[in-house]
Coordinates of C-alpha atoms in Angstrom, one line a residue:
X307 CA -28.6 -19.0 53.6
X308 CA -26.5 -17.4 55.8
X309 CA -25.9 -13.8 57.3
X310 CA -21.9 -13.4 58.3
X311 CA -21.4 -11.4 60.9
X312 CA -18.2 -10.3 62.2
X313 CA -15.5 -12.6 64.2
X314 CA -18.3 -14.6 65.1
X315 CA -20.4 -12.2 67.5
X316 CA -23.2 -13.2 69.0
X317 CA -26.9 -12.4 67.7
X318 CA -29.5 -10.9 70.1
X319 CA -32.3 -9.9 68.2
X320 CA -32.9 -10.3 64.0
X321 CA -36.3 -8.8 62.5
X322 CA -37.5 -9.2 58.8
X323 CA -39.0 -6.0 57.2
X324 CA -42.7 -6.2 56.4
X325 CA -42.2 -6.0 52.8
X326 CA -39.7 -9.4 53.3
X327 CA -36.4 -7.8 51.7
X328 CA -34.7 -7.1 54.5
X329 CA -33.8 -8.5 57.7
X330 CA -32.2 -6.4 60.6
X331 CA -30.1 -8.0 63.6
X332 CA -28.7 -6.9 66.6
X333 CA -25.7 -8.3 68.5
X334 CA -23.3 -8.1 71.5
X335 CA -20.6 -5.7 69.5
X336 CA -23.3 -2.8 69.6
X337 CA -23.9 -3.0 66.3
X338 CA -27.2 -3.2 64.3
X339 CA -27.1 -4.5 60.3
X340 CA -29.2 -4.9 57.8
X341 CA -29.1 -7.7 55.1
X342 CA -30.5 -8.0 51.6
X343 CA -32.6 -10.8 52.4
X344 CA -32.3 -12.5 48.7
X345 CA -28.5 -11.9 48.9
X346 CA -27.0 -12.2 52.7
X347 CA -25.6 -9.0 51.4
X348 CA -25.1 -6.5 54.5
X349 CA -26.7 -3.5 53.2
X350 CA -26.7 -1.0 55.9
X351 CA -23.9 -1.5 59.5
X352 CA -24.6 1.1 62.2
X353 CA -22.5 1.6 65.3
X354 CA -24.6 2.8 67.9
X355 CA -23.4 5.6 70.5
X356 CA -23.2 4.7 73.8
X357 CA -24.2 6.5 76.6
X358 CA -22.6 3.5 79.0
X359 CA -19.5 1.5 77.7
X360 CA -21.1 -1.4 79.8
X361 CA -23.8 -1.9 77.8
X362 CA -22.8 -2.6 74.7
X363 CA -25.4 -5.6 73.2
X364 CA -27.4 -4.4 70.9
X365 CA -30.8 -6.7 72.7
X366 CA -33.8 -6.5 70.5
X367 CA -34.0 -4.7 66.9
X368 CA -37.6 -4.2 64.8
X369 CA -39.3 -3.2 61.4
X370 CA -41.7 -0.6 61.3
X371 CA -45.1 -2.4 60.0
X372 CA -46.4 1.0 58.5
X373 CA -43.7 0.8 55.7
X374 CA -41.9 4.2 56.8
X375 CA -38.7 1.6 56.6
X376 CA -37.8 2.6 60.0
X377 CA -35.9 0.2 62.6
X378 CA -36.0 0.4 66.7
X379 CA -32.8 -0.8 68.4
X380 CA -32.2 -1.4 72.0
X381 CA -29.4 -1.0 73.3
X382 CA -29.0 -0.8 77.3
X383 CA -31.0 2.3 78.5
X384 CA -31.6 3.5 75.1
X385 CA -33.8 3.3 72.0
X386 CA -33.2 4.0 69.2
X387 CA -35.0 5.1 66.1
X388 CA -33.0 4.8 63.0
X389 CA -33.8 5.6 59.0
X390 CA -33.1 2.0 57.6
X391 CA -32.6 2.8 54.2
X392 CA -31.0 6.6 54.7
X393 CA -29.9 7.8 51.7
X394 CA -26.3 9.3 51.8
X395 CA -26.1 10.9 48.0
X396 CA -26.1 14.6 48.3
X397 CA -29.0 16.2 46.3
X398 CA -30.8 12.7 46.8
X399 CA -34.8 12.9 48.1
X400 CA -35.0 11.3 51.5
X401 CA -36.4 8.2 52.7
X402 CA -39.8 8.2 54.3
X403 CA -37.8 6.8 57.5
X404 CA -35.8 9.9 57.3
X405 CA -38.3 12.5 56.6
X406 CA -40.4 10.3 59.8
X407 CA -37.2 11.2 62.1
X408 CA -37.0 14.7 60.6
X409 CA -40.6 15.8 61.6
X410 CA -40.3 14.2 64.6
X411 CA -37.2 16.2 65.5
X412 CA -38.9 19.4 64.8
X413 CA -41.8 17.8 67.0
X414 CA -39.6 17.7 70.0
X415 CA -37.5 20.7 69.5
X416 CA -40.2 22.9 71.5
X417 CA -42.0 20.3 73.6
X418 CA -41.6 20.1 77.2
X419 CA -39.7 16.7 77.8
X420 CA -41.2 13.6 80.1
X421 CA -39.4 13.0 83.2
X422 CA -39.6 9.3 82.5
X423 CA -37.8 9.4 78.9
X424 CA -35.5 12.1 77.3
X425 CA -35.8 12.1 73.6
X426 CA -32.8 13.7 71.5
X427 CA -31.6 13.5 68.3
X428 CA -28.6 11.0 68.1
X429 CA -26.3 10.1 65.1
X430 CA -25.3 6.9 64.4
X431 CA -22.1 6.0 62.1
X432 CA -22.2 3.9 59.1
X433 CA -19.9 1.7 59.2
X434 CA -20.2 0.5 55.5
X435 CA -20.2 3.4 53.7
X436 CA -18.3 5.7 56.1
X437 CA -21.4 7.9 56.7
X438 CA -23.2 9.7 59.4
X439 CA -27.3 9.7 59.9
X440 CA -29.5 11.4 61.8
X441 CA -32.0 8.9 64.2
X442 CA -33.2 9.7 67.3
X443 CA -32.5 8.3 71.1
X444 CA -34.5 7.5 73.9
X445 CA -33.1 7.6 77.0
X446 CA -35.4 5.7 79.1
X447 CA -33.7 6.0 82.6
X448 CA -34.4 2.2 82.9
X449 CA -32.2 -1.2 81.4
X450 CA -34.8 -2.1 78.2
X451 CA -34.3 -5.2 76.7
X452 CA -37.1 -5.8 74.2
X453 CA -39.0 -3.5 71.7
X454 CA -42.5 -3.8 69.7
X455 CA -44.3 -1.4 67.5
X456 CA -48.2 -1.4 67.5
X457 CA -49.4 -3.2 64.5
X458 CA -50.4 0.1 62.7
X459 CA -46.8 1.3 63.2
X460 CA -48.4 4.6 65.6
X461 CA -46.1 4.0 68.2
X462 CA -43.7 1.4 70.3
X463 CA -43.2 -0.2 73.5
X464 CA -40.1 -1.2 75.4
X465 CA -39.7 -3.7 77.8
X466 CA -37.5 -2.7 81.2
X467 CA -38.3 -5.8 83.6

């Protein structure tokens, strides 16, 4: 099988959800998909913002293992935290990765911020269906270039070397 990207950009990272149906990649245009694993259809196409045009490749992308179908992206000095399977229909029940994001959004909104990492809310565009959705950013301060959750899915670690 294989997953077309576009104009034959290169792929940094690729990740397989834990449940097997999806797989996410990362590459040098900035941008992180997500494929139907059964299909090579491209499901979900996010365009990350950028804090620094120079850092556009999209290094390292992973799965949540808890399930909450939520995917870290690096991407230069950030990290981000995006709802994989966002639901865009209005009226529609959200996603566990979304409601995730959500509550931890209102976690942040009145705690005192670490001078290492500046966490904000960040919106990334879909570029398949047109939409927006609401993910979060870390700004670590630091060039990252890998990302790893904890096996329970509790929390994640970057790599800056």
């Amino acid at each position: 099988m294989e997953y077309e990207h576009d104009d034959g950009v290169c792929v940094n990272s690729v990740s397989v959800d834990p449940a097997g149906r999806w797989l996410a990649t990362g590459s040098d245009d900035g941008i992180v998909r997500v494929f139907e694993v059964s299909t090579t259809r491209c499901l979900r196409k996010w365009i990350l913002p950028a804090s620094d045009k120079r850092e556009r490749k999209v290094t390292s992308v992973s799965w949540c293992p808890a399930g909450k179908d939520v995917l870290l992206a690096v991407r230069g000095y950030q990290v981000f935290l995006l709802p994989a399977m966002a639901s865009s229909a209005k009226g529609a029940e959200d996603t566990p990765g979304q409601l995730l994001i959500s509550q931890s959004m209102g976690l942040l909104a009145g705690a005192e911020g670490s001078p290492k990492a500046k966490w904000s809310k960040a919106t990334a565009k879909e570029g398949l269906g047109g939409g927006k959705h609401d993910g979060l950013c870390v700004d670590l301060g630091k060039k990252a270039t890998q990302c790893s959750w904890h096996h329970k899915g509790d929390y994640f670690s970057t790599l800056c070397p």
